[in-house]
Amino acid sequence: MPLLSTTPTLSRRTLLRGLGGSAALGALAGCGVPAAYVAPGDRAATDRSATEQRLTWANWPLYIDTDDEHPSRRPTLEAFEKRSGISVEYIEEINDNDEFFGKISLSLMNHQPTDRDLIVISDWMCGRFVRLGWVQEMDRSRQPNVTEYLDPLLRSPAFDPGREFTVPWQSGITGIAYNRRRLGREIRHVSDLWAGDLKGRVTLLSGMDEAFALLMQGNGVDITDWTADDFHTVCDQVEKQVAKGQIRRFTGNDYIKDLSSGDVLACQAYSGDVIQLQADDPDIEFVVPEEGAELWSESLMIPNLARHKANAERLIDYYYQPEVAADLAAWVNYVCPVPAARDVLASSGDEETAALAEDPLIFPDAAMRERLAIARDIAAGERSEFAKRWNGIVGV
């Protein structure tokens, strides 16, 4: 199992920072500057996959299985290299969506290669790349496992209908975590965060893209088709709770520390974090509110002018084999995008591994799945206005 990181810069659901530095480049993309758009005919380079058995893959830290005795070894990746003959340069360089955007955006908008064949970023940022034409459509004829095994809930998000340009690496849920023993009652609704016995003991996520959907769902909004009025209603509500002193602060992944110490009793949280918190404190619970919760992913994409596209597509498909997906899920503990991996884990001779098949935060059960939805992303023309409003509340 990966060590739980409490360092905000290692958050895979990252903060939306102010409009400065690399975020300024994000604002440029968000506004859909015409010069940045790359037409379909200008996205592909000559594919060298047949003659160069290699690829370069950029991912987040702590986001792939490693060997317990030799942490520098990655068993599933090594198995792919041995089976395929393809050498993979695996770079753990993505610590923040906006930061990484800033690192490669100048190359992409200037029609230059990024020297990366495969990248993994959050779906809301994937939407930005797709709109700008910075990623290549995948050849599904090379990906029969993706076609067969990708979770139906993840197959057609608004930013990439049909998943033509993206494939989920791992998924997760933004819901509510709380300490049931310390609170002394259940939390079942988003509105429960505003109860009097939680005054000053609640945190919300500071990133706009991370926070808004769950709060909208608390208002009964269909987050696959929300409106500007829905967003501003949420902002009005959060401003009211800030003024009352209900919200202790806004956080990145450092909510983990607050919840573990007892300074906070309930908070917006990510399912993958809570699985690991529960290993140390079984009183911490994760709830998908009755109104619903957001299902999100970090997704694999092949950037423009990648020189080893076919090799990258082959690697993606390898990770969609249920046996491989099961090995990965057992290590990272996020929502597995391959439901068929559940049966693989359940049949394990190791009791602890088999138990993971019954964890609804890795394989959501039918009742939970009915309450999960992928939010439509924030459109290009909305981002600047919404970020200004949200960051003013959060204090960014």
JSON list of C-alpha atoms in Angstrom, two decimals, residues 137-289:
[
{"chain": "A", "resi": 137, "resn": "GLU", "atom": "CA", "xyz": [-7.53, 10.79, -30.64]},
{"chain": "A", "resi": 138, "resn": "MET", "atom": "CA", "xyz": [-6.73, 7.24, -29.58]},
{"chain": "A", "resi": 139, "resn": "ASP", "atom": "CA", "xyz": [-7.02, 4.24, -31.87]},
{"chain": "A", "resi": 140, "resn": "ARG", "atom": "CA", "xyz": [-9.42, 1.93, -30.07]},
{"chain": "A", "resi": 141, "resn": "SER", "atom": "CA", "xyz": [-8.58, -0.91, -32.45]},
{"chain": "A", "resi": 142, "resn": "ARG", "atom": "CA", "xyz": [-5.36, -1.13, -30.44]},
{"chain": "A", "resi": 143, "resn": "GLN", "atom": "CA", "xyz": [-7.28, -1.06, -27.15]},
{"chain": "A", "resi": 144, "resn": "PRO", "atom": "CA", "xyz": [-9.74, -3.96, -26.96]},
{"chain": "A", "resi": 145, "resn": "ASN", "atom": "CA", "xyz": [-9.48, -4.12, -23.16]},
{"chain": "A", "resi": 146, "resn": "VAL", "atom": "CA", "xyz": [-10.45, -0.46, -22.80]},
{"chain": "A", "resi": 147, "resn": "THR", "atom": "CA", "xyz": [-13.40, -1.06, -25.09]},
{"chain": "A", "resi": 148, "resn": "GLU", "atom": "CA", "xyz": [-14.57, -4.07, -23.09]},
{"chain": "A", "resi": 149, "resn": "TYR", "atom": "CA", "xyz": [-13.75, -3.22, -19.49]},
{"chain": "A", "resi": 150, "resn": "LEU", "atom": "CA", "xyz": [-13.97, 0.56, -18.98]},
{"chain": "A", "resi": 151, "resn": "ASP", "atom": "CA", "xyz": [-16.60, 1.32, -16.31]},
{"chain": "A", "resi": 152, "resn": "PRO", "atom": "CA", "xyz": [-19.86, 2.48, -17.98]},
{"chain": "A", "resi": 153, "resn": "LEU", "atom": "CA", "xyz": [-20.06, 5.37, -15.50]},
{"chain": "A", "resi": 154, "resn": "LEU", "atom": "CA", "xyz": [-16.82, 6.77, -16.95]},
{"chain": "A", "resi": 155, "resn": "ARG", "atom": "CA", "xyz": [-17.37, 6.18, -20.65]},
{"chain": "A", "resi": 156, "resn": "SER", "atom": "CA", "xyz": [-18.74, 9.52, -21.83]},
{"chain": "A", "resi": 157, "resn": "PRO", "atom": "CA", "xyz": [-17.98, 12.63, -19.74]},
{"chain": "A", "resi": 158, "resn": "ALA", "atom": "CA", "xyz": [-19.17, 15.96, -21.08]},
{"chain": "A", "resi": 159, "resn": "PHE", "atom": "CA", "xyz": [-15.65, 17.17, -21.86]},
{"chain": "A", "resi": 160, "resn": "ASP", "atom": "CA", "xyz": [-14.84, 14.08, -23.98]},
{"chain": "A", "resi": 161, "resn": "PRO", "atom": "CA", "xyz": [-17.97, 12.29, -25.21]},
{"chain": "A", "resi": 162, "resn": "GLY", "atom": "CA", "xyz": [-17.14, 8.68, -25.96]},
{"chain": "A", "resi": 163, "resn": "ARG", "atom": "CA", "xyz": [-13.69, 9.04, -24.40]},
{"chain": "A", "resi": 164, "resn": "GLU", "atom": "CA", "xyz": [-12.04, 9.58, -27.78]},
{"chain": "A", "resi": 165, "resn": "PHE", "atom": "CA", "xyz": [-9.05, 11.45, -26.33]},
{"chain": "A", "resi": 166, "resn": "THR", "atom": "CA", "xyz": [-8.82, 10.26, -22.73]},
{"chain": "A", "resi": 167, "resn": "VAL", "atom": "CA", "xyz": [-8.84, 7.02, -20.74]},
{"chain": "A", "resi": 168, "resn": "PRO", "atom": "CA", "xyz": [-9.22, 7.04, -16.92]},
{"chain": "A", "resi": 169, "resn": "TRP", "atom": "CA", "xyz": [-6.11, 5.98, -15.03]},
{"chain": "A", "resi": 170, "resn": "GLN", "atom": "CA", "xyz": [-7.75, 5.92, -11.60]},
{"chain": "A", "resi": 171, "resn": "SER", "atom": "CA", "xyz": [-10.99, 7.37, -10.36]},
{"chain": "A", "resi": 172, "resn": "GLY", "atom": "CA", "xyz": [-12.34, 8.65, -7.07]},
{"chain": "A", "resi": 173, "resn": "ILE", "atom": "CA", "xyz": [-15.22, 10.28, -5.27]},
{"chain": "A", "resi": 174, "resn": "THR", "atom": "CA", "xyz": [-15.49, 13.70, -3.65]},
{"chain": "A", "resi": 175, "resn": "GLY", "atom": "CA", "xyz": [-17.76, 13.22, -0.65]},
{"chain": "A", "resi": 176, "resn": "ILE", "atom": "CA", "xyz": [-17.76, 13.89, 3.09]},
{"chain": "A", "resi": 177, "resn": "ALA", "atom": "CA", "xyz": [-15.44, 12.38, 5.68]},
{"chain": "A", "resi": 178, "resn": "TYR", "atom": "CA", "xyz": [-16.23, 12.61, 9.37]},
{"chain": "A", "resi": 179, "resn": "ASN", "atom": "CA", "xyz": [-15.33, 11.13, 12.72]},
{"chain": "A", "resi": 180, "resn": "ARG", "atom": "CA", "xyz": [-18.46, 9.35, 13.87]},
{"chain": "A", "resi": 181, "resn": "ARG", "atom": "CA", "xyz": [-17.24, 8.66, 17.41]},
{"chain": "A", "resi": 182, "resn": "ARG", "atom": "CA", "xyz": [-16.28, 12.26, 18.09]},
{"chain": "A", "resi": 183, "resn": "LEU", "atom": "CA", "xyz": [-19.36, 13.69, 16.37]},
{"chain": "A", "resi": 184, "resn": "GLY", "atom": "CA", "xyz": [-21.73, 11.20, 17.95]},
{"chain": "A", "resi": 185, "resn": "ARG", "atom": "CA", "xyz": [-24.10, 10.94, 15.02]},
{"chain": "A", "resi": 186, "resn": "GLU", "atom": "CA", "xyz": [-24.30, 10.13, 11.31]},
{"chain": "A", "resi": 187, "resn": "ILE", "atom": "CA", "xyz": [-23.88, 12.50, 8.40]},
{"chain": "A", "resi": 188, "resn": "ARG", "atom": "CA", "xyz": [-26.15, 11.71, 5.48]},
{"chain": "A", "resi": 189, "resn": "HIS", "atom": "CA", "xyz": [-26.68, 15.01, 3.67]},
{"chain": "A", "resi": 190, "resn": "VAL", "atom": "CA", "xyz": [-24.51, 17.89, 2.46]},
{"chain": "A", "resi": 191, "resn": "SER", "atom": "CA", "xyz": [-26.66, 20.21, 4.58]},
{"chain": "A", "resi": 192, "resn": "ASP", "atom": "CA", "xyz": [-25.52, 18.30, 7.69]},
{"chain": "A", "resi": 193, "resn": "LEU", "atom": "CA", "xyz": [-22.24, 20.21, 7.40]},
{"chain": "A", "resi": 194, "resn": "TRP", "atom": "CA", "xyz": [-24.08, 23.35, 8.49]},
{"chain": "A", "resi": 195, "resn": "ALA", "atom": "CA", "xyz": [-25.43, 21.89, 11.76]},
{"chain": "A", "resi": 196, "resn": "GLY", "atom": "CA", "xyz": [-24.77, 23.83, 14.93]},
{"chain": "A", "resi": 197, "resn": "ASP", "atom": "CA", "xyz": [-22.66, 21.12, 16.57]},
{"chain": "A", "resi": 198, "resn": "LEU", "atom": "CA", "xyz": [-20.14, 21.43, 13.74]},
{"chain": "A", "resi": 199, "resn": "LYS", "atom": "CA", "xyz": [-19.58, 25.17, 13.98]},
{"chain": "A", "resi": 200, "resn": "GLY", "atom": "CA", "xyz": [-15.92, 25.89, 13.41]},
{"chain": "A", "resi": 201, "resn": "ARG", "atom": "CA", "xyz": [-15.18, 22.18, 12.89]},
{"chain": "A", "resi": 202, "resn": "VAL", "atom": "CA", "xyz": [-15.85, 21.92, 9.13]},
{"chain": "A", "resi": 203, "resn": "THR", "atom": "CA", "xyz": [-13.47, 22.36, 6.19]},
{"chain": "A", "resi": 204, "resn": "LEU", "atom": "CA", "xyz": [-14.19, 22.64, 2.49]},
{"chain": "A", "resi": 205, "resn": "LEU", "atom": "CA", "xyz": [-11.77, 22.10, -0.37]},
{"chain": "A", "resi": 206, "resn": "SER", "atom": "CA", "xyz": [-10.16, 25.29, -1.60]},
{"chain": "A", "resi": 207, "resn": "GLY", "atom": "CA", "xyz": [-9.96, 24.34, -5.26]},
{"chain": "A", "resi": 208, "resn": "MET", "atom": "CA", "xyz": [-12.97, 25.55, -7.20]},
{"chain": "A", "resi": 209, "resn": "ASP", "atom": "CA", "xyz": [-12.92, 22.56, -9.55]},
{"chain": "A", "resi": 210, "resn": "GLU", "atom": "CA", "xyz": [-12.72, 20.21, -6.58]},
{"chain": "A", "resi": 211, "resn": "ALA", "atom": "CA", "xyz": [-15.36, 21.80, -4.34]},
{"chain": "A", "resi": 212, "resn": "PHE", "atom": "CA", "xyz": [-18.32, 23.04, -6.32]},
{"chain": "A", "resi": 213, "resn": "ALA", "atom": "CA", "xyz": [-19.98, 19.85, -7.56]},
{"chain": "A", "resi": 214, "resn": "LEU", "atom": "CA", "xyz": [-20.71, 18.25, -4.19]},
{"chain": "A", "resi": 215, "resn": "LEU", "atom": "CA", "xyz": [-22.13, 21.52, -2.87]},
{"chain": "A", "resi": 216, "resn": "MET", "atom": "CA", "xyz": [-24.39, 21.81, -5.89]},
{"chain": "A", "resi": 217, "resn": "GLN", "atom": "CA", "xyz": [-25.58, 18.25, -5.43]},
{"chain": "A", "resi": 218, "resn": "GLY", "atom": "CA", "xyz": [-26.62, 19.21, -1.91]},
{"chain": "A", "resi": 219, "resn": "ASN", "atom": "CA", "xyz": [-29.00, 21.65, -3.59]},
{"chain": "A", "resi": 220, "resn": "GLY", "atom": "CA", "xyz": [-30.46, 18.93, -5.79]},
{"chain": "A", "resi": 221, "resn": "VAL", "atom": "CA", "xyz": [-28.64, 20.14, -8.92]},
{"chain": "A", "resi": 222, "resn": "ASP", "atom": "CA", "xyz": [-27.87, 17.77, -11.78]},
{"chain": "A", "resi": 223, "resn": "ILE", "atom": "CA", "xyz": [-24.12, 18.37, -12.00]},
{"chain": "A", "resi": 224, "resn": "THR", "atom": "CA", "xyz": [-23.93, 16.98, -15.53]},
{"chain": "A", "resi": 225, "resn": "ASP", "atom": "CA", "xyz": [-25.83, 20.08, -16.66]},
{"chain": "A", "resi": 226, "resn": "TRP", "atom": "CA", "xyz": [-25.40, 22.83, -14.07]},
{"chain": "A", "resi": 227, "resn": "THR", "atom": "CA", "xyz": [-25.76, 26.56, -14.73]},
{"chain": "A", "resi": 228, "resn": "ALA", "atom": "CA", "xyz": [-24.07, 29.79, -13.70]},
{"chain": "A", "resi": 229, "resn": "ASP", "atom": "CA", "xyz": [-27.00, 30.47, -11.36]},
{"chain": "A", "resi": 230, "resn": "ASP", "atom": "CA", "xyz": [-26.34, 27.12, -9.66]},
{"chain": "A", "resi": 231, "resn": "PHE", "atom": "CA", "xyz": [-22.70, 28.11, -9.13]},
{"chain": "A", "resi": 232, "resn": "HIS", "atom": "CA", "xyz": [-23.50, 31.52, -7.68]},
{"chain": "A", "resi": 233, "resn": "THR", "atom": "CA", "xyz": [-26.14, 30.01, -5.38]},
{"chain": "A", "resi": 234, "resn": "VAL", "atom": "CA", "xyz": [-23.45, 27.75, -3.93]},
{"chain": "A", "resi": 235, "resn": "CYS", "atom": "CA", "xyz": [-21.13, 30.73, -3.52]},
{"chain": "A", "resi": 236, "resn": "ASP", "atom": "CA", "xyz": [-23.86, 32.64, -1.68]},
{"chain": "A", "resi": 237, "resn": "GLN", "atom": "CA", "xyz": [-24.35, 29.71, 0.67]},
{"chain": "A", "resi": 238, "resn": "VAL", "atom": "CA", "xyz": [-20.63, 29.29, 1.36]},
{"chain": "A", "resi": 239, "resn": "GLU", "atom": "CA", "xyz": [-20.22, 33.02, 2.00]},
{"chain": "A", "resi": 240, "resn": "LYS", "atom": "CA", "xyz": [-23.02, 32.80, 4.55]},
{"chain": "A", "resi": 241, "resn": "GLN", "atom": "CA", "xyz": [-21.36, 29.87, 6.33]},
{"chain": "A", "resi": 242, "resn": "VAL", "atom": "CA", "xyz": [-18.01, 31.65, 6.37]},
{"chain": "A", "resi": 243, "resn": "ALA", "atom": "CA", "xyz": [-19.63, 34.72, 7.94]},
{"chain": "A", "resi": 244, "resn": "LYS", "atom": "CA", "xyz": [-21.24, 32.53, 10.63]},
{"chain": "A", "resi": 245, "resn": "GLY", "atom": "CA", "xyz": [-17.92, 30.90, 11.51]},
{"chain": "A", "resi": 246, "resn": "GLN", "atom": "CA", "xyz": [-19.20, 27.47, 10.45]},
{"chain": "A", "resi": 247, "resn": "ILE", "atom": "CA", "xyz": [-16.24, 26.79, 8.15]},
{"chain": "A", "resi": 248, "resn": "ARG", "atom": "CA", "xyz": [-12.91, 26.50, 9.93]},
{"chain": "A", "resi": 249, "resn": "ARG", "atom": "CA", "xyz": [-10.87, 26.94, 6.76]},
{"chain": "A", "resi": 250, "resn": "PHE", "atom": "CA", "xyz": [-10.42, 25.87, 3.14]},
{"chain": "A", "resi": 251, "resn": "THR", "atom": "CA", "xyz": [-7.88, 23.15, 2.45]},
{"chain": "A", "resi": 252, "resn": "GLY", "atom": "CA", "xyz": [-5.95, 21.07, -0.01]},
{"chain": "A", "resi": 253, "resn": "ASN", "atom": "CA", "xyz": [-5.08, 17.55, 1.07]},
{"chain": "A", "resi": 254, "resn": "ASP", "atom": "CA", "xyz": [-4.11, 18.93, 4.48]},
{"chain": "A", "resi": 255, "resn": "TYR", "atom": "CA", "xyz": [-7.67, 18.21, 5.64]},
{"chain": "A", "resi": 256, "resn": "ILE", "atom": "CA", "xyz": [-6.17, 14.81, 6.44]},
{"chain": "A", "resi": 257, "resn": "LYS", "atom": "CA", "xyz": [-4.18, 16.30, 9.32]},
{"chain": "A", "resi": 258, "resn": "ASP", "atom": "CA", "xyz": [-7.16, 18.25, 10.66]},
{"chain": "A", "resi": 259, "resn": "LEU", "atom": "CA", "xyz": [-9.47, 15.23, 10.61]},
{"chain": "A", "resi": 260, "resn": "SER", "atom": "CA", "xyz": [-6.88, 12.93, 12.18]},
{"chain": "A", "resi": 261, "resn": "SER", "atom": "CA", "xyz": [-6.15, 15.36, 15.02]},
{"chain": "A", "resi": 262, "resn": "GLY", "atom": "CA", "xyz": [-9.81, 16.01, 15.81]},
{"chain": "A", "resi": 263, "resn": "ASP", "atom": "CA", "xyz": [-9.55, 19.74, 15.07]},
{"chain": "A", "resi": 264, "resn": "VAL", "atom": "CA", "xyz": [-12.12, 19.07, 12.35]},
{"chain": "A", "resi": 265, "resn": "LEU", "atom": "CA", "xyz": [-15.07, 16.70, 12.69]},
{"chain": "A", "resi": 266, "resn": "ALA", "atom": "CA", "xyz": [-16.36, 16.76, 9.11]},
{"chain": "A", "resi": 267, "resn": "CYS", "atom": "CA", "xyz": [-14.94, 17.85, 5.77]},
{"chain": "A", "resi": 268, "resn": "GLN", "atom": "CA", "xyz": [-15.04, 17.54, 2.04]},
{"chain": "A", "resi": 269, "resn": "ALA", "atom": "CA", "xyz": [-12.71, 14.67, 1.23]},
{"chain": "A", "resi": 270, "resn": "TYR", "atom": "CA", "xyz": [-11.51, 12.24, -1.41]},
{"chain": "A", "resi": 271, "resn": "SER", "atom": "CA", "xyz": [-12.35, 8.57, -1.16]},
{"chain": "A", "resi": 272, "resn": "GLY", "atom": "CA", "xyz": [-8.78, 7.36, -1.73]},
{"chain": "A", "resi": 273, "resn": "ASP", "atom": "CA", "xyz": [-7.46, 9.38, 1.19]},
{"chain": "A", "resi": 274, "resn": "VAL", "atom": "CA", "xyz": [-10.13, 8.11, 3.55]},
{"chain": "A", "resi": 275, "resn": "ILE", "atom": "CA", "xyz": [-9.38, 4.45, 2.84]},
{"chain": "A", "resi": 276, "resn": "GLN", "atom": "CA", "xyz": [-5.89, 5.00, 4.18]},
{"chain": "A", "resi": 277, "resn": "LEU", "atom": "CA", "xyz": [-7.06, 7.12, 7.12]},
{"chain": "A", "resi": 278, "resn": "GLN", "atom": "CA", "xyz": [-9.41, 4.32, 8.15]},
{"chain": "A", "resi": 279, "resn": "ALA", "atom": "CA", "xyz": [-6.47, 1.96, 8.49]},
{"chain": "A", "resi": 280, "resn": "ASP", "atom": "CA", "xyz": [-5.27, 4.05, 11.45]},
{"chain": "A", "resi": 281, "resn": "ASP", "atom": "CA", "xyz": [-8.63, 5.29, 12.73]},
{"chain": "A", "resi": 282, "resn": "PRO", "atom": "CA", "xyz": [-11.71, 3.10, 12.04]},
{"chain": "A", "resi": 283, "resn": "ASP", "atom": "CA", "xyz": [-13.97, 5.83, 13.48]},
{"chain": "A", "resi": 284, "resn": "ILE", "atom": "CA", "xyz": [-13.43, 7.92, 10.35]},
{"chain": "A", "resi": 285, "resn": "GLU", "atom": "CA", "xyz": [-16.17, 7.32, 7.81]},
{"chain": "A", "resi": 286, "resn": "PHE", "atom": "CA", "xyz": [-16.67, 8.41, 4.23]},
{"chain": "A", "resi": 287, "resn": "VAL", "atom": "CA", "xyz": [-20.18, 9.14, 3.02]},
{"chain": "A", "resi": 288, "resn": "VAL", "atom": "CA", "xyz": [-21.70, 9.65, -0.39]},
{"chain": "A", "resi": 289, "resn": "PRO", "atom": "CA", "xyz": [-24.56, 11.98, 0.57]}
]
